[in-house]
Tab-separated table of C-alpha atoms in Angstrom:
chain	number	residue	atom	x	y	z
A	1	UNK	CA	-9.170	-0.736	5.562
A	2	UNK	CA	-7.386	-4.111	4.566
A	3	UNK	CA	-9.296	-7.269	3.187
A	4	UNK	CA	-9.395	-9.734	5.005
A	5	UNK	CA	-7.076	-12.529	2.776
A	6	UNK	CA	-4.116	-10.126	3.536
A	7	UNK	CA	-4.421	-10.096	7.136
A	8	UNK	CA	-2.431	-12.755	7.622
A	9	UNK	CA	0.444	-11.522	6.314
A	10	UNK	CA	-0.098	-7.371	8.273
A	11	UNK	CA	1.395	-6.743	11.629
A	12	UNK	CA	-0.235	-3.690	13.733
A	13	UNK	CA	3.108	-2.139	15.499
A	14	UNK	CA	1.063	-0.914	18.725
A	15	UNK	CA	3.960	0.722	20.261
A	16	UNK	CA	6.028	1.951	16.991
A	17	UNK	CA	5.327	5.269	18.175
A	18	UNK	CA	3.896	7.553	20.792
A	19	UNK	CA	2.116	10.151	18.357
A	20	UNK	CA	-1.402	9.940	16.730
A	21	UNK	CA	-0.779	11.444	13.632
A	22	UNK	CA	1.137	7.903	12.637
A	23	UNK	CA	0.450	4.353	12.218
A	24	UNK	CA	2.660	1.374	11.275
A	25	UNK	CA	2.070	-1.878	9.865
A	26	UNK	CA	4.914	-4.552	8.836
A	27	UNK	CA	3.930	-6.690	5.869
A	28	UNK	CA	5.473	-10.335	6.292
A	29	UNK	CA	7.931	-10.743	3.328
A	30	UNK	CA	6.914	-14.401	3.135
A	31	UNK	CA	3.481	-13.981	2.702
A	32	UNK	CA	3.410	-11.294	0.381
A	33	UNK	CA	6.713	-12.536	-1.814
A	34	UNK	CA	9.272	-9.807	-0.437
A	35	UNK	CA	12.948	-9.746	-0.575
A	36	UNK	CA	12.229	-8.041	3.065
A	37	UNK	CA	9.812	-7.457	5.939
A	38	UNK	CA	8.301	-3.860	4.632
A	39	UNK	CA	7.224	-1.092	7.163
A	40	UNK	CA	4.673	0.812	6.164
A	41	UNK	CA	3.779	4.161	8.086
A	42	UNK	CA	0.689	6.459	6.976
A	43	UNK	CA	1.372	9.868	8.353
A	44	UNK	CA	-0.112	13.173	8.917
A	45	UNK	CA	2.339	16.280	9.824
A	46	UNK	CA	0.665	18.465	10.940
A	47	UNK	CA	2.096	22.573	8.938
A	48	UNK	CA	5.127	23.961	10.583
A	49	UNK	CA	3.327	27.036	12.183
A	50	UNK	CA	0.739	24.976	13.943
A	51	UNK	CA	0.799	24.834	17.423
A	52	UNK	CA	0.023	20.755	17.048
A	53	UNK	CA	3.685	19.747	15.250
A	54	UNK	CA	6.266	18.451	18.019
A	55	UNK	CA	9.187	17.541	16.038
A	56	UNK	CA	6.557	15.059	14.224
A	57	UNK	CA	9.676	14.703	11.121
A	58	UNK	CA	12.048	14.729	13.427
A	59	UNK	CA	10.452	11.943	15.539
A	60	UNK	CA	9.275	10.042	12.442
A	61	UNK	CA	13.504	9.313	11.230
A	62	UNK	CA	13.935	8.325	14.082
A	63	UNK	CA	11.413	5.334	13.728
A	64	UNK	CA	12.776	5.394	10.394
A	65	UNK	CA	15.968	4.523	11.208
A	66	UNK	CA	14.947	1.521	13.603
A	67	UNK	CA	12.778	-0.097	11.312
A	68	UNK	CA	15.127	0.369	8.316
A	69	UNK	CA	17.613	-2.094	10.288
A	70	UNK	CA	14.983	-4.702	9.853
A	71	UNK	CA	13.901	-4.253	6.442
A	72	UNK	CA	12.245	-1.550	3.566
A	73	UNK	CA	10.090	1.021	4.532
A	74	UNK	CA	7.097	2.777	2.906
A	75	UNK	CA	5.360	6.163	4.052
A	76	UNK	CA	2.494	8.258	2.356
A	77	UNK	CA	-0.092	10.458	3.369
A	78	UNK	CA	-0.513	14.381	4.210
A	79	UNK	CA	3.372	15.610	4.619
A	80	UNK	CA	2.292	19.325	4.471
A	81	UNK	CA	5.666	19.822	2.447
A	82	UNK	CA	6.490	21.557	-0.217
A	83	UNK	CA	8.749	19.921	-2.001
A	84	UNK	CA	9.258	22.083	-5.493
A	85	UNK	CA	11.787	19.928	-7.387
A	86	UNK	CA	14.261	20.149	-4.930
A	87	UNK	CA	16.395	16.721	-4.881
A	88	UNK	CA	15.683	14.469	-2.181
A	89	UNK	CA	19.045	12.569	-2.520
A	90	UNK	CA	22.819	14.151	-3.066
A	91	UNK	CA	23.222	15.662	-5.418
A	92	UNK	CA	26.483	14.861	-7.806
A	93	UNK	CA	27.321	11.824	-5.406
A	94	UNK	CA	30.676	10.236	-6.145
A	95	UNK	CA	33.392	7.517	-3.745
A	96	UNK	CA	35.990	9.389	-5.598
A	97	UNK	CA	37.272	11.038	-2.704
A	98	UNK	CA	38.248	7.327	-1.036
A	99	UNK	CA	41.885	6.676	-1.264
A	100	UNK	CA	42.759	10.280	-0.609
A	101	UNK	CA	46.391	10.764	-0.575
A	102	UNK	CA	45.563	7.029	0.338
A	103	UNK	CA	43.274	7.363	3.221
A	104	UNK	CA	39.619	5.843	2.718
A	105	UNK	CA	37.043	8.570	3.773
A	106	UNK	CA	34.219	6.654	3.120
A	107	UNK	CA	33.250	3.549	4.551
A	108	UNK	CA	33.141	0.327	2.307
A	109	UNK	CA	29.746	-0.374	2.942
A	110	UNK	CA	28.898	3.545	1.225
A	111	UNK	CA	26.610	3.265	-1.540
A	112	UNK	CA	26.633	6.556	-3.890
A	113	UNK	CA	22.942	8.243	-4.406
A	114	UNK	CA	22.177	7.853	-7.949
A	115	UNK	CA	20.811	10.989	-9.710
A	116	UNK	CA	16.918	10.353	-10.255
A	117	UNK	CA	15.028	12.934	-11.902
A	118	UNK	CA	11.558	14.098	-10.599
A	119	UNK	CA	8.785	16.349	-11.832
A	120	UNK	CA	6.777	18.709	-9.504
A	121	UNK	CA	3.769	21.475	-10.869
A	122	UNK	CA	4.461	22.632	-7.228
A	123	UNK	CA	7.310	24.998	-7.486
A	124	UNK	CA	7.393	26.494	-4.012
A	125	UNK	CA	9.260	24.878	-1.199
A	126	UNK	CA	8.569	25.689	2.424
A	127	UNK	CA	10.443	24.985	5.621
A	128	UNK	CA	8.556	21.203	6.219
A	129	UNK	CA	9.556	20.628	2.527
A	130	UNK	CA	12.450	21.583	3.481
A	131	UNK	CA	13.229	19.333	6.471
A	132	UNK	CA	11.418	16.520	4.619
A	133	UNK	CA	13.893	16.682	1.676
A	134	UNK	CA	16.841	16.520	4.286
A	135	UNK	CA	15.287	13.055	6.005
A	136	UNK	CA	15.042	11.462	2.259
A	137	UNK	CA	18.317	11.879	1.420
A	138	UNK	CA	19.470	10.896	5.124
A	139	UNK	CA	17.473	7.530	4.890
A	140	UNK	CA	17.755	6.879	1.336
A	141	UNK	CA	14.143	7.353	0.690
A	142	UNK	CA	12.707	8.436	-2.135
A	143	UNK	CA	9.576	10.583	-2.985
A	144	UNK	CA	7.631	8.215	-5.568
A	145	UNK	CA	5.389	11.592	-7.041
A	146	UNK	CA	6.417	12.635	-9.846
A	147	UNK	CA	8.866	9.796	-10.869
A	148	UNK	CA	6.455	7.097	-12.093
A	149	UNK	CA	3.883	6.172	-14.671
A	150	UNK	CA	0.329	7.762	-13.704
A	151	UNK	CA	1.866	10.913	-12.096
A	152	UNK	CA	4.588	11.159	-14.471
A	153	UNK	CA	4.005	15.302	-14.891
A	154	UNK	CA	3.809	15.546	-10.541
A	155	UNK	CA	0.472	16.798	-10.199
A	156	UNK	CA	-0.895	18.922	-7.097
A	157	UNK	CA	-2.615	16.835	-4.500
A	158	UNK	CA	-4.343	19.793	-2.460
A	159	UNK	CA	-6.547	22.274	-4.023
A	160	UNK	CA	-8.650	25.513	-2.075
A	161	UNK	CA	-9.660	28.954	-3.161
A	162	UNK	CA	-6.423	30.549	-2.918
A	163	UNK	CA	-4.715	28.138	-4.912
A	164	UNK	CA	-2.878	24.555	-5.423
A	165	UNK	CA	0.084	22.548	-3.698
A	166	UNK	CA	1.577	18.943	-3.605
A	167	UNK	CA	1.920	18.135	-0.098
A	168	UNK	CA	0.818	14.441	0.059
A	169	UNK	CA	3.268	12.154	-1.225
A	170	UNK	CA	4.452	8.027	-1.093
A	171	UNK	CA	8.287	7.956	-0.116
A	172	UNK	CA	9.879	4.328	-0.304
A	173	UNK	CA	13.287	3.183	-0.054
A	174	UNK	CA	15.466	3.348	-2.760
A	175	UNK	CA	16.055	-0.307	-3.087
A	176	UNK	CA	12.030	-1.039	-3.614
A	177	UNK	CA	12.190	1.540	-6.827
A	178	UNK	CA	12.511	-1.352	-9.277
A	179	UNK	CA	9.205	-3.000	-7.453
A	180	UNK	CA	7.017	0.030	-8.147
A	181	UNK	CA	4.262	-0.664	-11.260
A	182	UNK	CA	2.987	2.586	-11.289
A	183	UNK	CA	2.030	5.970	-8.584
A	184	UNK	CA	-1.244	7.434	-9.122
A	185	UNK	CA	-2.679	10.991	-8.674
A	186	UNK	CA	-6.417	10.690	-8.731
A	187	UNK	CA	-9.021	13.587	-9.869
A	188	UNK	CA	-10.377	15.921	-7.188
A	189	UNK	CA	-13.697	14.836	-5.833
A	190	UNK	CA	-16.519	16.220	-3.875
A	191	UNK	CA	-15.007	14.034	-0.939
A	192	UNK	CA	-12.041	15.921	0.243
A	193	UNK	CA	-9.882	19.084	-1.110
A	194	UNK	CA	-6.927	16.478	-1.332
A	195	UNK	CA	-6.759	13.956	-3.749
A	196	UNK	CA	-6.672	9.786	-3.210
A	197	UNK	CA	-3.033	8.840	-4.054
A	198	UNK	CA	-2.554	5.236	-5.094
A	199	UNK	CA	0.980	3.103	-4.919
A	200	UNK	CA	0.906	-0.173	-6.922
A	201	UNK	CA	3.943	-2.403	-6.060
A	202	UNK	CA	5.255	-6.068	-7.383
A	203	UNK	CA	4.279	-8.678	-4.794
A	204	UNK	CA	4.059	-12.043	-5.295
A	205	UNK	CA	0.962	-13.576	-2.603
A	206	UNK	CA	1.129	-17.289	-1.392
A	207	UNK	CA	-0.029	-19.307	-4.222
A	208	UNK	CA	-3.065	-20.722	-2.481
A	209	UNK	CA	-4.365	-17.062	-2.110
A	210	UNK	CA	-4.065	-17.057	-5.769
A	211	UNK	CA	-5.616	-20.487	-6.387
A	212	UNK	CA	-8.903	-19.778	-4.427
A	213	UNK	CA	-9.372	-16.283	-6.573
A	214	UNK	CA	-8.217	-14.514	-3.360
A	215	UNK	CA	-11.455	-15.923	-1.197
A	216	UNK	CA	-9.669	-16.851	2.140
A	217	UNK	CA	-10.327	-20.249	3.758
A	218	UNK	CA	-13.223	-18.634	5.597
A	219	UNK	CA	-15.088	-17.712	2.674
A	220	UNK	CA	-14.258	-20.997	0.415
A	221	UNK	CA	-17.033	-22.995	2.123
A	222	UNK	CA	-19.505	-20.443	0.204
A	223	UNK	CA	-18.326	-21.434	-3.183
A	224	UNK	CA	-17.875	-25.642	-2.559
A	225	UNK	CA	-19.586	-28.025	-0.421
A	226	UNK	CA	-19.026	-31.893	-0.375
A	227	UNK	CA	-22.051	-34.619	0.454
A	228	UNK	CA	-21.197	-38.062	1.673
A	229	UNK	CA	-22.659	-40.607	-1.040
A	230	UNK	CA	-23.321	-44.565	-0.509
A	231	UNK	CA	-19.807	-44.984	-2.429
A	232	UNK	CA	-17.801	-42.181	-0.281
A	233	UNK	CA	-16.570	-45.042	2.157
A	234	UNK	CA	-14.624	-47.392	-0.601
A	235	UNK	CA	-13.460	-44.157	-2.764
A	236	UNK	CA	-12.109	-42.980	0.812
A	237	UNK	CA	-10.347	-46.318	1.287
A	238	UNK	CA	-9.236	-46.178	-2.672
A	239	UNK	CA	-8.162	-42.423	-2.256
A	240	UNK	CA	-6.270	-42.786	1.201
A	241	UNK	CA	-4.164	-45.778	-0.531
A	242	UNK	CA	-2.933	-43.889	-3.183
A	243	UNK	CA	0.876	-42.862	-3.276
A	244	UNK	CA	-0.056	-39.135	-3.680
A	245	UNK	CA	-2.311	-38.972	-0.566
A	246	UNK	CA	0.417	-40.983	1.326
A	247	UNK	CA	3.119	-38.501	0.300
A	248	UNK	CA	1.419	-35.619	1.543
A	249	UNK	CA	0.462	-36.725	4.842
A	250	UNK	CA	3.884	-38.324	5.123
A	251	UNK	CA	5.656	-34.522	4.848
A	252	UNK	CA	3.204	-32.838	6.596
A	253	UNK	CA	4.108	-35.500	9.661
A	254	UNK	CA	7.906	-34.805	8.690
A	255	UNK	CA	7.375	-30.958	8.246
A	256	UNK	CA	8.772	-28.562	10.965
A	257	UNK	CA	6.589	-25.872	11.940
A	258	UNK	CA	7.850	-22.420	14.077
A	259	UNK	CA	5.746	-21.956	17.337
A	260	UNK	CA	4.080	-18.936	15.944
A	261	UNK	CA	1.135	-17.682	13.998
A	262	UNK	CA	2.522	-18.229	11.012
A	263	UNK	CA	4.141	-21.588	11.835
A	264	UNK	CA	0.700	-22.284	12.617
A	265	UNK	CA	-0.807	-20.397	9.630
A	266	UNK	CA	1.451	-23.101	7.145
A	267	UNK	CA	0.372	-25.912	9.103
A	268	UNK	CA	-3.457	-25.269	9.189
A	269	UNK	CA	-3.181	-24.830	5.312
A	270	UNK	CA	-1.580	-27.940	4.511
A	271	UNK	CA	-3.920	-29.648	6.127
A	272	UNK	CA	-6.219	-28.447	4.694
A	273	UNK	CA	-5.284	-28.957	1.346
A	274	UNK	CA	-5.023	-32.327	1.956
A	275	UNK	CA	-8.447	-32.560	3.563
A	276	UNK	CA	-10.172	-31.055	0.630
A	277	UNK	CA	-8.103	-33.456	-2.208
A	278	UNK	CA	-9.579	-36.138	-0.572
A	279	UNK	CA	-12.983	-34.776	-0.240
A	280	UNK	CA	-12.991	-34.036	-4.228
A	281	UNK	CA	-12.216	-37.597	-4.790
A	282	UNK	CA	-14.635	-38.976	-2.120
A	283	UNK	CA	-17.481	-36.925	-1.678
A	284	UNK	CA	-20.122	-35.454	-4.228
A	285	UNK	CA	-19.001	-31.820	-5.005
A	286	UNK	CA	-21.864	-29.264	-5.071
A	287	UNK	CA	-20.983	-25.695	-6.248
A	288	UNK	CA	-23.186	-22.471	-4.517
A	289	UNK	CA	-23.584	-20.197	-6.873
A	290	UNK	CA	-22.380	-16.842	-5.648
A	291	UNK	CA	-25.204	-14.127	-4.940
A	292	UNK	CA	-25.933	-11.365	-7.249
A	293	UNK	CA	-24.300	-7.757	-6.318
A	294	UNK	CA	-27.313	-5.958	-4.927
A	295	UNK	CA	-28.343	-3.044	-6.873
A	296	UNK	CA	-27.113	0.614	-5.030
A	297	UNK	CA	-29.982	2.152	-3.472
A	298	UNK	CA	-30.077	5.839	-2.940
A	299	UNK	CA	-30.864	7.188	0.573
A	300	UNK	CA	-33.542	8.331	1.452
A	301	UNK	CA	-32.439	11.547	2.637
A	302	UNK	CA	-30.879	12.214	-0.751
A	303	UNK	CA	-32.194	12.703	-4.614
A	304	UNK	CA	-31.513	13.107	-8.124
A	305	UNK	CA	-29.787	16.833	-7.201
A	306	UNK	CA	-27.318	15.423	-4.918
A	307	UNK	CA	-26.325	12.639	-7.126
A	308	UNK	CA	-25.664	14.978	-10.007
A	309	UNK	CA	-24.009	17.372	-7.757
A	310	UNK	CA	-21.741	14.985	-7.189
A	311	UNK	CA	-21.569	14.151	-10.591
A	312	UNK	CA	-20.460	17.552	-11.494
A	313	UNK	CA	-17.923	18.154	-8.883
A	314	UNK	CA	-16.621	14.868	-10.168
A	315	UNK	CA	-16.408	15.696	-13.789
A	316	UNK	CA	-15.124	19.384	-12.706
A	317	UNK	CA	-11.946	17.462	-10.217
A	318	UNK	CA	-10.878	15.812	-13.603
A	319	UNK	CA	-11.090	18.608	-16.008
A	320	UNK	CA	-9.268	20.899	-13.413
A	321	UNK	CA	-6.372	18.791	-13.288
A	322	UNK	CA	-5.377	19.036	-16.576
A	323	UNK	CA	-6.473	23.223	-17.199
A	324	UNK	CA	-5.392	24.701	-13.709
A	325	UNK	CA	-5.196	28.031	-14.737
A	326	UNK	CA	-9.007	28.169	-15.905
A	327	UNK	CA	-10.360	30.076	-12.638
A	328	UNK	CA	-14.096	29.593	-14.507
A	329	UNK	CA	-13.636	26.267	-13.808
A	330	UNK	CA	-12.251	26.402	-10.662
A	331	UNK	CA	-14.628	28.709	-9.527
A	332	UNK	CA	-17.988	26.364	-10.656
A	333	UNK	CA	-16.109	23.490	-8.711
A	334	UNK	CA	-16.218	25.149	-5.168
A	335	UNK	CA	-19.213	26.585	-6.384
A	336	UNK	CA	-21.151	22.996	-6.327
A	337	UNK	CA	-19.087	21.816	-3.474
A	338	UNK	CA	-20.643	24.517	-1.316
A	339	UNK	CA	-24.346	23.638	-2.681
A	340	UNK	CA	-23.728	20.014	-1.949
A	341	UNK	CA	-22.675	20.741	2.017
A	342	UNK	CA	-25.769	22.937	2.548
């Protein structure tokens, strides 16, 4: 789901690939403050021994390595993989084998991998892990689990009876490290045996998102309306003289605009900031209060057990992830799960 301020700024890539297990959006690097257009894929692989994988990894560098030509790219979701703590770069990289017996070897463009230390509790590493581990260090992306504050001891992301495992993961490039804020692991929940995963990056909106509190120009009409007074006419004559006014119709007249949606987009909200700095000066302003936040009303198919069901599983999901080798708890946890599908 994306809100709606950002869609502006979100490309759907229909035909970025043939399979169903992925999806790709491209996030404008104007509107959200980028040093490039980033790609962002969420992906399911399906395990190695199912009779649904097609060369899904194998398939997925390859739209890697399209999209990388036009800017940074971003994956997460269910990898399957097994990672343990395997590097996903090269190890012990060096350009000190250029000028051999003084023949370059490397290209001048060749960047060395830097070493970047990453934590796993996952300690086994299967074949997808594998194979995974191989397209990092091809791409020069990096798995983000493990490495940053709020999953800085690599917690497992899967849990069922027989046991635990780290298989969902956010990989980015290498040059949009220094924009991470933080990676999160949430607590298990009675909602799915994997956890949420949560990627918080540096971005940097257009500054009229910001302004209007992130309400879109569809939704600021709720908040502000003007009324035409018996004065509005010579405060619009007053208003329209001044040099500020003049200005900004002057460059918005002056002002190129690109033939597109977003050449449109820039157009549309100049104009509209205009429009409204007169109207403030003209026009009576009358503020809408915003409506309450409705209190949450429980179905009525449900009752007090469920919701402390829930509860529990809740509470149990957090204490697990810090005491995974208490099987009491563990135990109690699919325990309530299974009274809560019934």
């Amino acid at each position: 789901m994306i809100k709606t301020i950002f869609y502006k700024g979100i490309s759907y890539l229909k035909d970025a690939t043939s399979s169903q297990n992925r999806l790709w959006l491209k996030l404008d690097k104007y509107f959200f403050g980028l040093k490039q257009d980033l790609y962002l894929c969420a992906v399911y692989i399906p395990p190695f021994s199912s009779a649904h994988y097609d060369s899904d990894l194998e398939n997925l560098e390859n739209e890697i390595s399209s999209f990388s030509i036009e800017g940074q790219i971003i994956l997460i979701g269910d990898f399957n993989s097994r990672t343990a703590m395997k590097a996903d770069y090269i190890e012990n990289d060096s350009d000190e084998i250029n000028n051999f017996d003084g023949i370059d070897l490397l290209p001048e463009s060749y960047i060395t991998d830097i070493d970047i230390r990453r934590v796993n509790q996952d300690s086994t590493l299967n074949t997808l892990g594998n194979k995974l581990l191989e397209l990092c260090s091809s791409s020069r992306l990096r798995i983000l689990n493990g490495r940053f504050l709020g999953d800085s001891l690599g917690y497992f992301t899967y849990m069922c009876n027989t046991g635990f495992s780290t298989v969902d993961y956010a990989i980015a490039s290498e040059s949009l490290l220094p924009e991470v804020k933080y990676f999160k692991t949430n607590d298990f929940t009675y909602l799915s045996d994997h956890v949420q995963i949560n990627l918080y990056m540096n971005c940097s909106i257009i500054s009229d998102t910001c302004m209007k509190k992130c309400l879109d120009e569809k939704r600021w009409h709720l908040i502000k309306s003007y009324k035409w007074t018996e004065l509005s006419s010579s405060k619009l004559i007053d208003v329209l003289s001044t040099e500020n006014v003049k200005k900004e119709i002057l460059d918005l007249e002056m002002e190129h605009f690109d033939s597109n949606k977003l050449g449109v987009d820039g157009a549309t909200e100049k104009l509209n900031k205009i429009l409204q700095t007169i109207a403030e000066n003209t026009c009576k302003v009358i503020s809408k209060p915003t409506k309450k936040k409705k209190k949450k009303i429980k179905q009525v198919w449900s009752d007090n057990v469920v919701y402390e069901t829930k509860r529990q599983i809740n509470y149990l999901g957090n204490k697990i992830k810090n005491n995974l080798n208490d099987k009491s708890l563990k135990s109690k946890y699919f325990e309530l799960c299974k009274k809560l599908k019934k």
